[in-house]
Amino acid sequence: MQMSLPNLILRNLIQRESFCRKALPHIKSEYFEGTDRTVYDLILSFITKYNKLPNSPSLQIEYEESDSNKLKSGEVLSTIQTLAKEGDCQEDWLLDSTEKWCQDRAVHLAIIESIEIIDGKNKEATKGSILDILKKAISVTFDTNVGHDYLENADERYAFYHEKEDRTPFDLELFNTITKGGVPNKTLNIILAGTGVGKSLMMCHFAAAALSQGKNVLYITMEMAEERIAERIDANLFDISLDQLGHVSKEIFDSKISKIQAKTNGKLVIKEYPTGSAHVGHFRALLNELRLKKDFHADLIFIDYLNICSSSRIRALGGSVNSYSYVKAIAEEIRGLAVEFNVPIWSATQLNREGFKSSDVDLTDTSESFGLPATADFMIAAISNEKLEASGQLLIKQLKNRYNDIATNKRFIIGVDKSHMRLFDVEDATEGVMTDAAPTQTASTPTHVAATPFAVGNRQDFSDFKV
């Protein structure tokens, strides 16, 4: 009789301790059918109870003394007896084959469950859960990593300390300094500011800088139209003020677009959603659709902005959910998206009422939910007042930093050219703003400085765009 793979798996579960130790945690009872499932349950029960591998006679006794259906006892006993035969095969091959079999069975069962949901036979699940069911099935894998062994894995830890982490650099010197060269992948980065201070301006500038470095950028907007975001990035890259963009001839416009295309391999996609209607499920579907239809793999994502997203897990209906839990859920979901797609994500949030009155904001001035700064990896505040605005400057304060010591350059000044939607370095950027007290003076008149060596794509390459 030809041996089936499920039978070979059962045989080696009781004969090979190394195989059992690696495979058993990933095998589920429902993967087996009929008699094989009964035998697997017996093996699992024995190992759980005695912490040892069973043999064929012990399984027979366990089965005969159990309350299982005696009508099938002959078939089960016959299967148990076959397990006593030698199941000699190469273990690596067996592990690979078992993993693939588990994956196939998981997908098969997930499809059956999804059909039951669609047909209305499963009343406890909704159609919205089908994607998660299939995704979980596809992700089945034999992960043998059970943690970092401090002594045995010392070499791997040393290599980790010295490997260069993939980061998205800025074109601003002090931003690169405080982040050790840019924001890493799998992170959530937040800008905290009041209304009209420049949250969207900063994100548009960062997006333009990333595009000029050859990055693929996805900009999701729920506050402004797609064309308005593109207009701001045009002003930045074209070096043309916003009020003059409408007067540029088609010939000059096409010329500047051609220059950008010639200087970067990156792409920028801007997608608009209605305010409060989109969550990470929509963003995930968009990213997958862009990969399929346009071969666009995002290197960096901007979400403008976090508080006007919705949660995929919690429904905010009738005020039954408090803002702390709701916004925290949104932040956790967005950070999870960053981990899933291995990208850094930038977003923003508003100051609360006390923060609007403060000249030196803190994490507690975050609107709606303190759960947001608890989830973020990097968080900065953009502060403005009449004196700073008159000088064309913003005060940047570090609120949270998992990349570097937050005490270093905790506050500094950057220049702002609002007509061109652009940020720039200034001379003496940290002068008078180094203490924890509110800033008492600002830097001198802003002056452009040379591009930082961290910037892969020199933004000054676009200086020839001036009309």
PDB file of C-alpha atoms in Angstrom, residues 35 42 99 103 114 118 124 129 133 181 205 217 275 279 287 332-333 366 390 398 405 416 430 448:
ATOM      1  CA  THR A  35      -8.872   8.365  10.971  1.00  0.00           C
ATOM      2  CA  LEU A  42      -3.985  10.755  20.339  1.00  0.00           C
ATOM      3  CA  GLU A  99       5.288  22.742   5.812  1.00  0.00           C
ATOM      4  CA  GLN A 103       0.055  25.555   3.932  1.00  0.00           C
ATOM      5  CA  SER A 114     -14.960  31.853   3.252  1.00  0.00           C
ATOM      6  CA  ILE A 118     -20.552  34.174   1.667  1.00  0.00           C
ATOM      7  CA  GLU A 124     -20.753  34.663  13.528  1.00  0.00           C
ATOM      8  CA  SER A 129     -13.268  38.963   7.838  1.00  0.00           C
ATOM      9  CA  ILE A 133      -8.926  34.471   7.139  1.00  0.00           C
ATOM     10  CA  GLY A 181      20.665  59.590   9.066  1.00  0.00           C
ATOM     11  CA  HIS A 205       8.454  68.877   1.628  1.00  0.00           C
ATOM     12  CA  VAL A 217       6.300  57.852  -2.391  1.00  0.00           C
ATOM     13  CA  THR A 275     -12.483  62.579   5.575  1.00  0.00           C
ATOM     14  CA  HIS A 279      -8.670  52.891   7.370  1.00  0.00           C
ATOM     15  CA  LEU A 287      -0.814  49.347  -1.910  1.00  0.00           C
ATOM     16  CA  GLU A 332      -1.493  50.928  16.174  1.00  0.00           C
ATOM     17  CA  GLU A 333      -3.088  49.856  12.905  1.00  0.00           C
ATOM     18  CA  THR A 366      -1.520  65.910  21.821  1.00  0.00           C
ATOM     19  CA  ALA A 390       7.932  87.133  10.680  1.00  0.00           C
ATOM     20  CA  GLN A 398      11.689  66.581  19.761  1.00  0.00           C
ATOM     21  CA  ASP A 405      19.162  60.562  22.383  1.00  0.00           C
ATOM     22  CA  VAL A 416      10.211  77.987   6.057  1.00  0.00           C
ATOM     23  CA  THR A 430      20.270  75.740  17.857  1.00  0.00           C
ATOM     24  CA  HIS A 448      20.394  78.239   2.786  1.00  0.00           C
TER      25      HIS A 448
END
